[in-house]
Amino acid sequence: MSKTLSFPPVYQHAFLQASENLRQSLLLANRYQTPVTPVNYAVWYEYVSGDNQDLVNSIDTRLKKNDPITPEVTQYLYEKYVLMGMPERLSNTNNGLKLVVDNTLENISRVEAAASECNEGLTQSQVKLESCNDIDELKTLVSQILTNTQQITNSSGELKTELTRSTEEIMKLRQELEAVKEMARTDSLTGLLNRGAFDNELQKLCSKGHAFSLVLFDIDKFKRLNDSFGHLLGDKVLQFFASLLKSHSNDIHIAARFGGEELAMLFVHCRLEETFMITEKIREKFAASRLKKKGSHESIGQVTVSAGISTYQNNDTPISLIERADQALYRSKADGRNQVNFI
């Protein structure tokens, strides 16, 4: 399931769900008369899946205003919310690096030419010195030598200045690349790892065979919360819960947005008992919180979360771990929500 923002997008919907998304996407494309191009289909697919909340909010806003959904609009939505602006940022960074390299090579070539010219002048002065017997001619030669030497010094200084400037530009571009790399791993709403990065971390842990546990969290009745108070408040609830996960990660465990209102944690080198205890603390603290409407002291009431835990076993794959955690989560939901179960 394409659960959260990632670049490139990750889709893991089951066959029936993907087929239903296809059906709904084609209906919307027909209703709003948008050609079924790969870009338009991707936008409507993301919309009906409900996983890309920023894109959903943007389209809903346009539909409420009766604004047309033109190919230009879908192209904009695709680049901003599906590709997350990555191609443009990567292109800008690539162009910046090319410019820095070109300028540096140009400066080096210029200094090499100046140095070659000065070296030729010094060689000529050396030849003349060997046969020089006149004091005035000697003074002229010394003056030429000093001039050539000063030119080399100036050119070296200019090159040093340009290289320093180039180094600073490269450092800025390096920071931009790091930011792009981090953005590709991070969910924009919660600041946690996105689904793609989470899947990579889970795969690494399974391949190493280390002891760890997977916890899937699902905020209870989240759709009703969105319907009652709006998506913006729903986003605030997700951000608050994400902050609880961050506070319990301790730079060891891994917290991620699994998708929609589902979040996940990987408890590394952590026994089941300890994982269960930490998960219970998170659940209790969230249930005890009384979130309020923005700009108001009115509480939205109790919001709870259900959780399911699975612990790594020999020959486990990411899929088998997720399936067991999902089964445990389903049991928590079926037994009344606001509880933790494990398998």
Short mmCIF file of C-alpha atoms in Angstrom, two decimals:
data_model
loop_
_atom_site.label_atom_id
_atom_site.label_comp_id
_atom_site.label_asym_id
_atom_site.label_seq_id
_atom_site.Cartn_x
_atom_site.Cartn_y
_atom_site.Cartn_z
CA MET A 1 0.00 0.00 0.00
CA SER A 2 1.30 3.49 -0.84
CA LYS A 3 0.87 4.54 2.72
CA THR A 4 2.96 7.67 3.07
CA LEU A 5 4.90 10.19 1.07
CA SER A 6 8.09 8.76 -0.32
CA PHE A 7 10.24 9.35 -3.37
CA PRO A 8 9.91 7.47 -5.55
CA PRO A 9 6.32 6.53 -4.54
CA VAL A 10 5.87 3.03 -3.08
CA TYR A 11 2.66 1.11 -3.91
CA GLN A 12 1.83 -2.10 -2.10
CA HIS A 13 -1.96 -2.34 -2.40
CA ALA A 14 -3.41 -5.83 -2.57
CA PHE A 15 -4.95 -6.88 -5.89
CA LEU A 16 -8.58 -6.23 -4.92
CA GLN A 17 -7.80 -2.85 -3.36
CA ALA A 18 -5.71 -1.77 -6.35
CA SER A 19 -8.54 -2.85 -8.69
CA GLU A 20 -11.07 -0.85 -6.70
CA ASN A 21 -8.76 2.18 -6.75
CA LEU A 22 -8.51 1.77 -10.53
CA ARG A 23 -12.29 1.72 -10.89
CA GLN A 24 -12.77 4.83 -8.75
CA SER A 25 -9.91 6.65 -10.48
CA LEU A 26 -11.44 6.09 -13.91
CA LEU A 27 -14.82 7.29 -12.67
CA LEU A 28 -13.29 10.52 -11.36
CA ALA A 29 -11.21 11.03 -14.51
CA ASN A 30 -14.41 10.69 -16.56
CA ARG A 31 -16.46 12.93 -14.25
CA TYR A 32 -13.94 15.77 -14.38
CA GLN A 33 -12.97 15.10 -18.00
CA THR A 34 -9.27 14.61 -17.33
CA PRO A 35 -7.48 12.46 -19.95
CA VAL A 36 -6.32 9.12 -18.53
CA THR A 37 -2.61 9.81 -18.89
CA PRO A 38 -0.07 8.26 -16.48
CA VAL A 39 0.20 11.58 -14.60
CA ASN A 40 -3.56 12.09 -14.27
CA TYR A 41 -4.11 8.48 -13.28
CA ALA A 42 -1.42 8.69 -10.60
CA VAL A 43 -3.09 11.79 -9.13
CA TRP A 44 -6.56 10.24 -9.03
CA TYR A 45 -5.15 6.93 -7.76
CA GLU A 46 -3.41 8.73 -4.87
CA TYR A 47 -6.64 10.63 -4.20
CA VAL A 48 -8.97 7.63 -3.98
CA SER A 49 -6.47 5.61 -1.93
CA GLY A 50 -6.64 8.35 0.72
CA ASP A 51 -3.01 7.82 1.69
CA ASN A 52 -1.63 11.12 0.37
CA GLN A 53 -3.52 13.47 2.67
CA ASP A 54 -1.95 16.69 1.37
CA LEU A 55 -3.04 15.84 -2.17
CA VAL A 56 -6.52 14.86 -0.94
CA ASN A 57 -6.90 18.19 0.88
CA SER A 58 -5.74 20.14 -2.16
CA ILE A 59 -8.20 18.41 -4.52
CA ASP A 60 -11.08 18.63 -2.01
CA THR A 61 -10.49 22.38 -1.69
CA ARG A 62 -10.69 22.79 -5.46
CA LEU A 63 -13.82 20.65 -5.73
CA LYS A 64 -15.59 22.63 -2.99
CA LYS A 65 -14.89 25.83 -4.94
CA ASN A 66 -16.03 24.16 -8.18
CA ASP A 67 -12.62 24.92 -9.66
CA PRO A 68 -11.87 22.86 -12.79
CA ILE A 69 -9.41 19.98 -12.55
CA THR A 70 -7.45 20.65 -15.72
CA PRO A 71 -4.39 18.74 -16.98
CA GLU A 72 -2.31 21.74 -15.86
CA VAL A 73 -3.70 21.37 -12.33
CA THR A 74 -3.09 17.61 -12.21
CA GLN A 75 0.47 18.12 -13.51
CA TYR A 76 1.06 20.62 -10.69
CA LEU A 77 -0.46 18.26 -8.10
CA TYR A 78 1.62 15.36 -9.44
CA GLU A 79 4.89 17.26 -9.22
CA LYS A 80 4.16 18.76 -5.79
CA TYR A 81 2.45 15.93 -3.92
CA VAL A 82 3.46 12.72 -5.73
CA LEU A 83 7.00 13.56 -6.82
CA MET A 84 7.32 16.01 -3.88
CA GLY A 85 9.25 18.49 -6.04
CA MET A 86 12.23 16.14 -6.08
CA PRO A 87 13.07 16.29 -9.82
CA GLU A 88 13.30 20.09 -9.73
CA ARG A 89 15.41 20.10 -6.57
CA LEU A 90 17.73 17.44 -7.96
CA SER A 91 17.97 19.29 -11.27
CA ASN A 92 18.80 22.56 -9.51
CA THR A 93 21.45 20.85 -7.41
CA ASN A 94 22.91 19.11 -10.45
CA ASN A 95 23.05 22.39 -12.38
CA GLY A 96 24.68 24.07 -9.39
CA LEU A 97 27.36 21.40 -9.20
CA LYS A 98 27.99 21.65 -12.94
CA LEU A 99 28.36 25.43 -12.69
CA VAL A 100 30.83 25.15 -9.79
CA VAL A 101 32.91 22.54 -11.65
CA ASP A 102 32.88 24.58 -14.87
CA ASN A 103 33.94 27.75 -13.04
CA THR A 104 36.70 25.91 -11.16
CA LEU A 105 38.08 24.36 -14.37
CA GLU A 106 37.94 27.74 -16.11
CA ASN A 107 39.85 29.38 -13.25
CA ILE A 108 42.45 26.63 -13.21
CA SER A 109 42.91 26.92 -16.99
CA ARG A 110 43.29 30.69 -16.72
CA VAL A 111 45.91 30.38 -13.96
CA GLU A 112 47.74 27.66 -15.90
CA ALA A 113 47.90 29.96 -18.96
CA ALA A 114 49.18 32.86 -16.85
CA ALA A 115 51.73 30.62 -15.13
CA SER A 116 52.90 29.26 -18.47
CA GLU A 117 53.38 32.77 -19.81
CA CYS A 118 55.29 33.83 -16.68
CA ASN A 119 57.40 30.68 -16.81
CA GLU A 120 58.35 31.45 -20.40
CA GLY A 121 59.34 34.99 -19.35
CA LEU A 122 61.47 33.66 -16.48
CA THR A 123 63.17 31.20 -18.84
CA GLN A 124 64.06 34.03 -21.22
CA SER A 125 65.36 36.11 -18.30
CA GLN A 126 67.54 33.19 -17.21
CA VAL A 127 69.10 32.94 -20.67
CA LYS A 128 69.81 36.66 -20.75
CA LEU A 129 71.31 36.60 -17.23
CA GLU A 130 73.92 34.10 -18.33
CA SER A 131 75.39 36.59 -20.80
CA CYS A 132 74.53 39.84 -19.02
CA ASN A 133 77.51 42.20 -18.37
CA ASP A 134 75.68 45.52 -18.16
CA ILE A 135 74.27 46.89 -14.89
CA ASP A 136 71.33 48.61 -16.59
CA GLU A 137 70.40 45.46 -18.49
CA LEU A 138 70.69 43.54 -15.21
CA LYS A 139 68.26 45.94 -13.54
CA THR A 140 65.81 45.47 -16.42
CA LEU A 141 66.04 41.68 -16.13
CA VAL A 142 65.50 41.78 -12.34
CA SER A 143 62.49 44.01 -12.88
CA GLN A 144 61.04 41.54 -15.40
CA ILE A 145 61.68 38.65 -13.02
CA LEU A 146 59.90 40.50 -10.19
CA THR A 147 56.99 41.30 -12.51
CA ASN A 148 56.63 37.67 -13.61
CA THR A 149 56.91 36.47 -10.02
CA GLN A 150 54.24 38.96 -8.91
CA GLN A 151 51.95 37.81 -11.72
CA ILE A 152 52.30 34.20 -10.57
CA THR A 153 51.63 35.27 -6.98
CA ASN A 154 48.52 37.24 -8.02
CA SER A 155 47.21 34.38 -10.16
CA SER A 156 47.77 31.92 -7.31
CA GLY A 157 45.96 34.24 -4.92
CA GLU A 158 43.03 34.61 -7.32
CA LEU A 159 42.87 30.85 -7.76
CA LYS A 160 42.92 30.34 -4.00
CA THR A 161 40.06 32.83 -3.61
CA GLU A 162 38.05 31.14 -6.35
CA LEU A 163 38.69 27.68 -4.91
CA THR A 164 37.58 28.90 -1.47
CA ARG A 165 34.39 30.28 -3.04
CA SER A 166 33.86 27.04 -4.94
CA THR A 167 34.36 25.04 -1.75
CA GLU A 168 31.70 27.12 -0.02
CA GLU A 169 29.29 26.58 -2.92
CA ILE A 170 29.98 22.84 -2.90
CA MET A 171 29.26 22.71 0.83
CA LYS A 172 25.93 24.48 0.27
CA LEU A 173 25.05 22.06 -2.52
CA ARG A 174 26.09 19.15 -0.34
CA GLN A 175 23.71 20.38 2.36
CA GLU A 176 20.96 20.64 -0.24
CA LEU A 177 21.63 17.08 -1.37
CA GLU A 178 21.50 15.91 2.24
CA ALA A 179 18.20 17.76 2.66
CA VAL A 180 16.82 16.12 -0.48
CA LYS A 181 18.02 12.73 0.73
CA GLU A 182 16.42 13.28 4.15
CA MET A 183 13.21 14.50 2.56
CA ALA A 184 13.06 11.35 0.48
CA ARG A 185 13.15 9.34 3.73
CA THR A 186 10.84 11.48 5.85
CA ASP A 187 7.08 11.82 6.07
CA SER A 188 6.34 15.51 5.58
CA LEU A 189 3.47 15.65 8.09
CA THR A 190 4.85 13.78 11.10
CA GLY A 191 8.61 14.08 10.62
CA LEU A 192 8.92 10.31 11.08
CA LEU A 193 10.40 7.96 8.51
CA ASN A 194 8.11 7.40 5.55
CA ARG A 195 6.93 3.99 4.36
CA GLY A 196 9.73 3.54 1.84
CA ALA A 197 12.46 4.26 4.40
CA PHE A 198 10.68 2.10 6.98
CA ASP A 199 10.54 -0.85 4.58
CA ASN A 200 14.29 -0.51 3.98
CA GLU A 201 15.05 -0.50 7.71
CA LEU A 202 12.80 -3.51 8.29
CA GLN A 203 14.49 -5.40 5.46
CA LYS A 204 17.93 -4.65 6.94
CA LEU A 205 16.92 -5.93 10.37
CA CYS A 206 15.45 -9.12 8.93
CA SER A 207 18.56 -9.79 6.84
CA LYS A 208 20.82 -9.38 9.89
CA GLY A 209 18.67 -11.66 12.05
CA HIS A 210 18.89 -9.37 15.08
CA ALA A 211 16.34 -9.57 17.87
CA PHE A 212 13.71 -6.87 17.40
CA SER A 213 9.98 -6.30 17.55
CA LEU A 214 7.55 -4.55 15.20
CA VAL A 215 4.62 -2.53 16.55
CA LEU A 216 1.79 -1.27 14.36
CA PHE A 217 -0.36 1.54 15.77
CA ASP A 218 -3.73 2.60 14.41
CA ILE A 219 -5.56 5.65 15.77
CA ASP A 220 -9.07 4.56 16.66
CA LYS A 221 -12.05 5.97 14.71
CA PHE A 222 -9.78 8.39 12.89
CA LYS A 223 -12.19 8.85 9.95
CA ARG A 224 -14.92 9.95 12.32
CA LEU A 225 -12.46 12.39 13.90
CA ASN A 226 -11.71 13.89 10.48
CA ASP A 227 -15.39 14.05 9.58
CA SER A 228 -16.29 15.74 12.88
CA PHE A 229 -13.44 18.23 13.24
CA GLY A 230 -11.78 18.42 9.83
CA HIS A 231 -8.55 17.15 8.30
CA LEU A 232 -6.40 19.90 9.80
CA LEU A 233 -7.23 18.77 13.32
CA GLY A 234 -6.72 15.17 12.22
CA ASP A 235 -3.25 16.17 11.08
CA LYS A 236 -2.58 17.73 14.49
CA VAL A 237 -3.60 14.48 16.18
CA LEU A 238 -1.19 12.52 13.97
CA GLN A 239 1.60 14.99 14.72
CA PHE A 240 0.96 14.75 18.45
CA PHE A 241 1.00 10.95 18.39
CA ALA A 242 4.16 11.01 16.28
CA SER A 243 5.79 13.16 18.98
CA LEU A 244 5.01 10.43 21.52
CA LEU A 245 6.74 7.86 19.32
CA LYS A 246 9.75 10.13 18.91
CA SER A 247 10.04 10.58 22.66
CA HIS A 248 10.30 6.80 23.08
CA SER A 249 12.69 6.12 20.21
CA ASN A 250 15.83 7.11 22.18
CA ASP A 251 17.84 7.26 18.92
CA ILE A 252 17.84 3.44 18.94
CA HIS A 253 14.32 2.40 18.02
CA ILE A 254 12.80 3.42 14.68
CA ALA A 255 9.52 5.29 14.35
CA ALA A 256 7.69 5.67 11.04
CA ARG A 257 4.41 6.64 9.48
CA PHE A 258 3.16 3.37 8.08
CA GLY A 259 0.31 5.04 6.22
CA GLY A 260 -2.80 7.15 6.80
CA GLU A 261 -3.57 6.95 10.51
CA GLU A 262 -1.25 3.96 10.96
CA LEU A 263 2.20 4.42 12.46
CA ALA A 264 4.90 1.90 13.32
CA MET A 265 7.92 1.35 15.51
CA LEU A 266 10.81 -1.07 15.30
CA PHE A 267 12.17 -1.85 18.76
CA VAL A 268 15.76 -2.95 18.16
CA HIS A 269 17.50 -5.32 20.61
CA CYS A 270 14.33 -5.27 22.67
CA ARG A 271 12.56 -8.24 24.25
CA LEU A 272 8.81 -8.72 23.83
CA GLU A 273 8.14 -7.85 27.48
CA GLU A 274 9.98 -4.55 27.20
CA THR A 275 8.36 -3.75 23.87
CA PHE A 276 4.92 -4.43 25.32
CA MET A 277 5.66 -2.22 28.36
CA ILE A 278 6.79 0.74 26.21
CA THR A 279 3.85 0.31 23.83
CA GLU A 280 1.45 0.31 26.78
CA LYS A 281 3.00 3.54 28.08
CA ILE A 282 2.50 5.18 24.69
CA ARG A 283 -1.10 3.97 24.50
CA GLU A 284 -1.90 5.16 28.04
CA LYS A 285 -0.33 8.57 27.55
CA PHE A 286 -2.20 9.12 24.30
CA ALA A 287 -5.51 8.05 25.81
CA ALA A 288 -4.95 10.39 28.78
CA SER A 289 -4.29 13.39 26.55
CA ARG A 290 -7.08 15.84 25.98
CA LEU A 291 -6.43 17.60 22.71
CA LYS A 292 -8.23 20.85 22.05
CA LYS A 293 -9.56 22.62 19.00
CA LYS A 294 -7.25 25.26 17.56
CA GLY A 295 -7.90 28.66 19.11
CA SER A 296 -10.29 27.13 21.64
CA HIS A 297 -10.20 25.56 25.09
CA GLU A 298 -12.83 23.04 24.00
CA SER A 299 -11.56 19.46 24.12
CA ILE A 300 -12.24 17.11 21.21
CA GLY A 301 -12.70 14.32 23.73
CA GLN A 302 -10.66 11.19 24.25
CA VAL A 303 -8.71 9.88 21.29
CA THR A 304 -7.22 6.41 21.60
CA VAL A 305 -4.93 4.10 19.69
CA SER A 306 -4.79 0.34 19.19
CA ALA A 307 -1.57 -1.58 18.68
CA GLY A 308 -0.32 -4.97 17.53
CA ILE A 309 3.14 -6.47 18.19
CA SER A 310 5.11 -9.14 16.41
CA THR A 311 8.62 -10.28 17.36
CA TYR A 312 11.25 -11.42 14.90
CA GLN A 313 11.58 -15.18 14.53
CA ASN A 314 14.08 -17.20 12.52
CA ASN A 315 13.49 -16.95 8.77
CA ASP A 316 10.97 -14.13 9.19
CA THR A 317 10.50 -11.81 6.23
CA PRO A 318 9.20 -8.23 6.38
CA ILE A 319 5.88 -9.47 5.03
CA SER A 320 5.46 -12.22 7.63
CA LEU A 321 6.34 -9.81 10.46
CA ILE A 322 3.88 -7.19 9.21
CA GLU A 323 1.15 -9.81 8.75
CA ARG A 324 1.49 -11.00 12.37
CA ALA A 325 1.57 -7.45 13.73
CA ASP A 326 -1.48 -6.64 11.60
CA GLN A 327 -3.31 -9.69 12.98
CA ALA A 328 -2.50 -8.58 16.53
CA LEU A 329 -3.68 -5.07 15.69
CA TYR A 330 -6.92 -6.45 14.26
CA ARG A 331 -7.45 -8.36 17.51
CA SER A 332 -6.99 -5.13 19.48
CA LYS A 333 -9.59 -3.44 17.30
CA ALA A 334 -12.02 -6.36 17.50
CA ASP A 335 -11.72 -6.60 21.29
CA GLY A 336 -12.83 -3.00 21.78
CA ARG A 337 -9.89 -0.79 20.70
CA ASN A 338 -7.53 1.21 22.95
CA GLN A 339 -5.42 -1.84 23.78
CA VAL A 340 -2.26 -3.73 22.83
CA ASN A 341 -2.04 -7.33 21.61
CA PHE A 342 0.85 -9.43 20.37
CA ILE A 343 1.38 -12.58 18.29
#
